[in-house]
JSON list of C-alpha atoms in Angstrom, two decimals:
[
{"chain": "T", "resi": 1, "resn": "GLN", "atom": "CA", "xyz": [1.26, -17.75, -2.48]},
{"chain": "T", "resi": 2, "resn": "LEU", "atom": "CA", "xyz": [-1.14, -15.91, -4.78]},
{"chain": "T", "resi": 3, "resn": "ARG", "atom": "CA", "xyz": [-2.31, -13.15, -2.46]},
{"chain": "T", "resi": 4, "resn": "PRO", "atom": "CA", "xyz": [-0.19, -10.10, -1.72]},
{"chain": "T", "resi": 5, "resn": "VAL", "atom": "CA", "xyz": [1.36, -10.01, 1.76]},
{"chain": "T", "resi": 6, "resn": "GLU", "atom": "CA", "xyz": [1.88, -6.77, 3.68]},
{"chain": "T", "resi": 7, "resn": "SER", "atom": "CA", "xyz": [4.51, -6.13, 6.35]},
{"chain": "T", "resi": 8, "resn": "GLY", "atom": "CA", "xyz": [6.20, -3.28, 8.13]},
{"chain": "T", "resi": 9, "resn": "GLY", "atom": "CA", "xyz": [3.41, -1.89, 10.25]},
{"chain": "T", "resi": 10, "resn": "GLY", "atom": "CA", "xyz": [3.93, -0.88, 13.85]},
{"chain": "T", "resi": 11, "resn": "SER", "atom": "CA", "xyz": [3.54, 1.86, 16.43]},
{"chain": "T", "resi": 12, "resn": "VAL", "atom": "CA", "xyz": [5.28, 5.21, 16.10]},
{"chain": "T", "resi": 13, "resn": "GLN", "atom": "CA", "xyz": [4.98, 8.69, 17.51]},
{"chain": "T", "resi": 14, "resn": "ALA", "atom": "CA", "xyz": [3.61, 11.54, 15.48]},
{"chain": "T", "resi": 15, "resn": "GLY", "atom": "CA", "xyz": [6.22, 12.84, 13.08]},
{"chain": "T", "resi": 16, "resn": "GLY", "atom": "CA", "xyz": [7.86, 9.47, 12.74]},
{"chain": "T", "resi": 17, "resn": "SER", "atom": "CA", "xyz": [8.27, 7.21, 9.72]},
{"chain": "T", "resi": 18, "resn": "LEU", "atom": "CA", "xyz": [7.43, 3.68, 8.67]},
{"chain": "T", "resi": 19, "resn": "ARG", "atom": "CA", "xyz": [7.98, 1.76, 5.47]},
{"chain": "T", "resi": 20, "resn": "LEU", "atom": "CA", "xyz": [5.35, -0.75, 4.49]},
{"chain": "T", "resi": 21, "resn": "SER", "atom": "CA", "xyz": [6.08, -3.58, 2.09]},
{"chain": "T", "resi": 22, "resn": "CYS", "atom": "CA", "xyz": [3.72, -5.47, -0.18]},
{"chain": "T", "resi": 23, "resn": "THR", "atom": "CA", "xyz": [5.14, -8.66, -1.61]},
{"chain": "T", "resi": 24, "resn": "ALA", "atom": "CA", "xyz": [3.06, -9.85, -4.55]},
{"chain": "T", "resi": 25, "resn": "PRO", "atom": "CA", "xyz": [4.69, -12.66, -6.53]},
{"chain": "T", "resi": 26, "resn": "ALA", "atom": "CA", "xyz": [4.74, -12.16, -10.29]},
{"chain": "T", "resi": 27, "resn": "PHE", "atom": "CA", "xyz": [2.81, -8.89, -10.24]},
{"chain": "T", "resi": 28, "resn": "ALA", "atom": "CA", "xyz": [5.37, -7.02, -12.29]},
{"chain": "T", "resi": 29, "resn": "SER", "atom": "CA", "xyz": [5.87, -9.74, -14.91]},
{"chain": "T", "resi": 30, "resn": "ASN", "atom": "CA", "xyz": [2.08, -9.91, -15.35]},
{"chain": "T", "resi": 31, "resn": "GLY", "atom": "CA", "xyz": [1.68, -6.17, -15.89]},
{"chain": "T", "resi": 32, "resn": "CYS", "atom": "CA", "xyz": [-0.25, -5.56, -12.69]},
{"chain": "T", "resi": 33, "resn": "GLY", "atom": "CA", "xyz": [-0.40, -2.44, -10.58]},
{"chain": "T", "resi": 34, "resn": "ILE", "atom": "CA", "xyz": [-0.48, -2.26, -6.78]},
{"chain": "T", "resi": 35, "resn": "SER", "atom": "CA", "xyz": [-2.73, -0.02, -4.70]},
{"chain": "T", "resi": 36, "resn": "TRP", "atom": "CA", "xyz": [-2.46, 0.83, -1.04]},
{"chain": "T", "resi": 37, "resn": "PHE", "atom": "CA", "xyz": [-5.64, 1.27, 0.97]},
{"chain": "T", "resi": 38, "resn": "ARG", "atom": "CA", "xyz": [-6.25, 1.98, 4.62]},
{"chain": "T", "resi": 39, "resn": "GLN", "atom": "CA", "xyz": [-9.16, 1.51, 6.95]},
{"chain": "T", "resi": 40, "resn": "ALA", "atom": "CA", "xyz": [-9.42, 3.14, 10.36]},
{"chain": "T", "resi": 41, "resn": "ALA", "atom": "CA", "xyz": [-11.47, 1.49, 13.08]},
{"chain": "T", "resi": 42, "resn": "GLY", "atom": "CA", "xyz": [-15.13, 2.12, 12.33]},
{"chain": "T", "resi": 43, "resn": "GLY", "atom": "CA", "xyz": [-14.29, 3.87, 9.08]},
{"chain": "T", "resi": 44, "resn": "GLN", "atom": "CA", "xyz": [-14.48, 3.13, 5.39]},
{"chain": "T", "resi": 45, "resn": "ARG", "atom": "CA", "xyz": [-11.62, 1.73, 3.36]},
{"chain": "T", "resi": 46, "resn": "GLU", "atom": "CA", "xyz": [-9.90, 4.49, 1.40]},
{"chain": "T", "resi": 47, "resn": "ARG", "atom": "CA", "xyz": [-7.25, 4.35, -1.27]},
{"chain": "T", "resi": 48, "resn": "VAL", "atom": "CA", "xyz": [-4.12, 6.27, -0.39]},
{"chain": "T", "resi": 49, "resn": "SER", "atom": "CA", "xyz": [-1.79, 5.52, -3.28]},
{"chain": "T", "resi": 50, "resn": "PHE", "atom": "CA", "xyz": [-1.12, 3.32, -6.25]},
{"chain": "T", "resi": 51, "resn": "ILE", "atom": "CA", "xyz": [1.63, 2.53, -8.70]},
{"chain": "T", "resi": 52, "resn": "ASN", "atom": "CA", "xyz": [0.81, 1.39, -12.19]},
{"chain": "T", "resi": 53, "resn": "ALA", "atom": "CA", "xyz": [2.61, -1.16, -14.32]},
{"chain": "T", "resi": 54, "resn": "ASP", "atom": "CA", "xyz": [4.23, 1.74, -16.16]},
{"chain": "T", "resi": 55, "resn": "ASP", "atom": "CA", "xyz": [5.47, 3.17, -12.84]},
{"chain": "T", "resi": 56, "resn": "THR", "atom": "CA", "xyz": [3.13, 6.14, -12.80]},
{"chain": "T", "resi": 57, "resn": "THR", "atom": "CA", "xyz": [1.87, 6.93, -9.31]},
{"chain": "T", "resi": 58, "resn": "TRP", "atom": "CA", "xyz": [-1.06, 8.58, -7.56]},
{"chain": "T", "resi": 59, "resn": "TYR", "atom": "CA", "xyz": [-1.61, 9.84, -4.02]},
{"chain": "T", "resi": 60, "resn": "ALA", "atom": "CA", "xyz": [-4.61, 10.92, -2.01]},
{"chain": "T", "resi": 61, "resn": "ASP", "atom": "CA", "xyz": [-4.50, 14.57, -1.01]},
{"chain": "T", "resi": 62, "resn": "SER", "atom": "CA", "xyz": [-4.29, 13.55, 2.65]},
{"chain": "T", "resi": 63, "resn": "VAL", "atom": "CA", "xyz": [-0.90, 11.86, 2.14]},
{"chain": "T", "resi": 64, "resn": "LYS", "atom": "CA", "xyz": [0.58, 13.80, -0.76]},
{"chain": "T", "resi": 65, "resn": "GLY", "atom": "CA", "xyz": [4.06, 15.06, 0.06]},
{"chain": "T", "resi": 66, "resn": "ARG", "atom": "CA", "xyz": [4.42, 12.65, 2.99]},
{"chain": "T", "resi": 67, "resn": "PHE", "atom": "CA", "xyz": [4.02, 9.18, 1.46]},
{"chain": "T", "resi": 68, "resn": "THR", "atom": "CA", "xyz": [6.01, 7.73, -1.42]},
{"chain": "T", "resi": 69, "resn": "VAL", "atom": "CA", "xyz": [5.19, 4.54, -3.31]},
{"chain": "T", "resi": 70, "resn": "SER", "atom": "CA", "xyz": [7.88, 2.62, -5.18]},
{"chain": "T", "resi": 71, "resn": "LYS", "atom": "CA", "xyz": [8.53, -0.85, -6.51]},
{"chain": "T", "resi": 72, "resn": "ASP", "atom": "CA", "xyz": [11.37, -3.34, -6.69]},
{"chain": "T", "resi": 73, "resn": "LYS", "atom": "CA", "xyz": [10.49, -5.61, -9.59]},
{"chain": "T", "resi": 74, "resn": "GLY", "atom": "CA", "xyz": [13.29, -8.01, -8.79]},
{"chain": "T", "resi": 75, "resn": "LYS", "atom": "CA", "xyz": [11.80, -8.62, -5.35]},
{"chain": "T", "resi": 76, "resn": "ASP", "atom": "CA", "xyz": [8.15, -8.52, -6.48]},
{"chain": "T", "resi": 77, "resn": "THR", "atom": "CA", "xyz": [7.65, -5.90, -3.79]},
{"chain": "T", "resi": 78, "resn": "VAL", "atom": "CA", "xyz": [6.02, -2.49, -3.60]},
{"chain": "T", "resi": 79, "resn": "TYR", "atom": "CA", "xyz": [6.90, -0.12, -0.79]},
{"chain": "T", "resi": 80, "resn": "LEU", "atom": "CA", "xyz": [4.98, 2.66, 0.86]},
{"chain": "T", "resi": 81, "resn": "GLN", "atom": "CA", "xyz": [7.36, 5.04, 2.62]},
{"chain": "T", "resi": 82, "resn": "MET", "atom": "CA", "xyz": [5.39, 7.05, 5.16]},
{"chain": "T", "resi": 83, "resn": "ASN", "atom": "CA", "xyz": [7.01, 10.14, 6.65]},
{"chain": "T", "resi": 84, "resn": "GLY", "atom": "CA", "xyz": [5.61, 12.83, 8.90]},
{"chain": "T", "resi": 85, "resn": "LEU", "atom": "CA", "xyz": [3.03, 10.45, 10.28]},
{"chain": "T", "resi": 86, "resn": "LYS", "atom": "CA", "xyz": [0.00, 11.89, 12.00]},
{"chain": "T", "resi": 87, "resn": "ALA", "atom": "CA", "xyz": [-2.47, 10.39, 14.45]},
{"chain": "T", "resi": 88, "resn": "GLU", "atom": "CA", "xyz": [-5.07, 10.37, 11.67]},
{"chain": "T", "resi": 89, "resn": "ASP", "atom": "CA", "xyz": [-2.86, 7.98, 9.67]},
{"chain": "T", "resi": 90, "resn": "THR", "atom": "CA", "xyz": [-3.66, 5.29, 12.24]},
{"chain": "T", "resi": 91, "resn": "ALA", "atom": "CA", "xyz": [-5.35, 2.44, 10.35]},
{"chain": "T", "resi": 92, "resn": "MET", "atom": "CA", "xyz": [-5.01, -1.03, 8.97]},
{"chain": "T", "resi": 93, "resn": "TYR", "atom": "CA", "xyz": [-3.14, -0.75, 5.67]},
{"chain": "T", "resi": 94, "resn": "PHE", "atom": "CA", "xyz": [-3.87, -3.13, 2.82]},
{"chain": "T", "resi": 95, "resn": "CYS", "atom": "CA", "xyz": [-2.33, -3.62, -0.57]},
{"chain": "T", "resi": 96, "resn": "MET", "atom": "CA", "xyz": [-4.27, -4.77, -3.59]},
{"chain": "T", "resi": 97, "resn": "ARG", "atom": "CA", "xyz": [-3.04, -6.02, -6.93]},
{"chain": "T", "resi": 98, "resn": "PHE", "atom": "CA", "xyz": [-5.02, -4.63, -9.87]},
{"chain": "T", "resi": 99, "resn": "GLY", "atom": "CA", "xyz": [-5.22, -4.98, -13.61]},
{"chain": "T", "resi": 100, "resn": "VAL", "atom": "CA", "xyz": [-6.79, -7.33, -16.14]},
{"chain": "T", "resi": 101, "resn": "GLY", "atom": "CA", "xyz": [-7.22, -11.08, -15.88]},
{"chain": "T", "resi": 102, "resn": "TRP", "atom": "CA", "xyz": [-4.98, -12.78, -13.33]},
{"chain": "T", "resi": 103, "resn": "CYS", "atom": "CA", "xyz": [-4.09, -9.48, -11.66]},
{"chain": "T", "resi": 104, "resn": "ALA", "atom": "CA", "xyz": [-7.58, -9.22, -10.20]},
{"chain": "T", "resi": 105, "resn": "LEU", "atom": "CA", "xyz": [-7.78, -12.75, -8.73]},
{"chain": "T", "resi": 106, "resn": "ASN", "atom": "CA", "xyz": [-7.28, -13.23, -4.96]},
{"chain": "T", "resi": 107, "resn": "ASN", "atom": "CA", "xyz": [-5.79, -9.79, -5.03]},
{"chain": "T", "resi": 108, "resn": "TRP", "atom": "CA", "xyz": [-6.13, -8.42, -1.49]},
{"chain": "T", "resi": 109, "resn": "GLY", "atom": "CA", "xyz": [-3.65, -8.82, 1.32]},
{"chain": "T", "resi": 110, "resn": "GLN", "atom": "CA", "xyz": [-4.65, -9.27, 4.95]},
{"chain": "T", "resi": 111, "resn": "GLY", "atom": "CA", "xyz": [-3.29, -5.94, 6.11]},
{"chain": "T", "resi": 112, "resn": "THR", "atom": "CA", "xyz": [-0.72, -4.52, 8.49]},
{"chain": "T", "resi": 113, "resn": "GLN", "atom": "CA", "xyz": [-1.59, -2.23, 11.40]},
{"chain": "T", "resi": 114, "resn": "VAL", "atom": "CA", "xyz": [-0.13, 1.27, 11.69]},
{"chain": "T", "resi": 115, "resn": "THR", "atom": "CA", "xyz": [-0.65, 3.15, 14.95]},
{"chain": "T", "resi": 116, "resn": "VAL", "atom": "CA", "xyz": [0.51, 6.73, 15.38]},
{"chain": "T", "resi": 117, "resn": "SER", "atom": "CA", "xyz": [0.42, 8.27, 18.84]},
{"chain": "T", "resi": 118, "resn": "SER", "atom": "CA", "xyz": [0.30, 12.00, 19.34]}
]
C-alpha cells in the first residue's frame, strides 16, 4: 500500500475530542513529512497542520492550541489529536505525504469524515 490511509473520524459533540491516524508505510525511513488537510462541504481544501521529517510542526491559526500532531515512527503513523472541537471543524480530513522524490508519489489518502454537532 503506497498511499497514506486515514482513520479515526466520527461524530462528536462540540467540545469533544477525536484522534485521527494517518498510516503511511515507510514515510519516516524515507525522510518524508506528513500534512493534514481538511475540506468542508462546498469549501476549499485547507492545510491545518504538518510535521516535518525533523519533527518540527506547524498549525493553522484556526486550530492552534486545540490540535496536536505527532508521529510514531515504529508504526509509520502520524496522529492528529483534536481537542475542543467546534462545529466549524466539521470536514473531511486528509493526510498527505510530502518531500522529495518518492515522498511525493501517490501521496494523498482518501480521507476520514469528522462531524461536530453543536
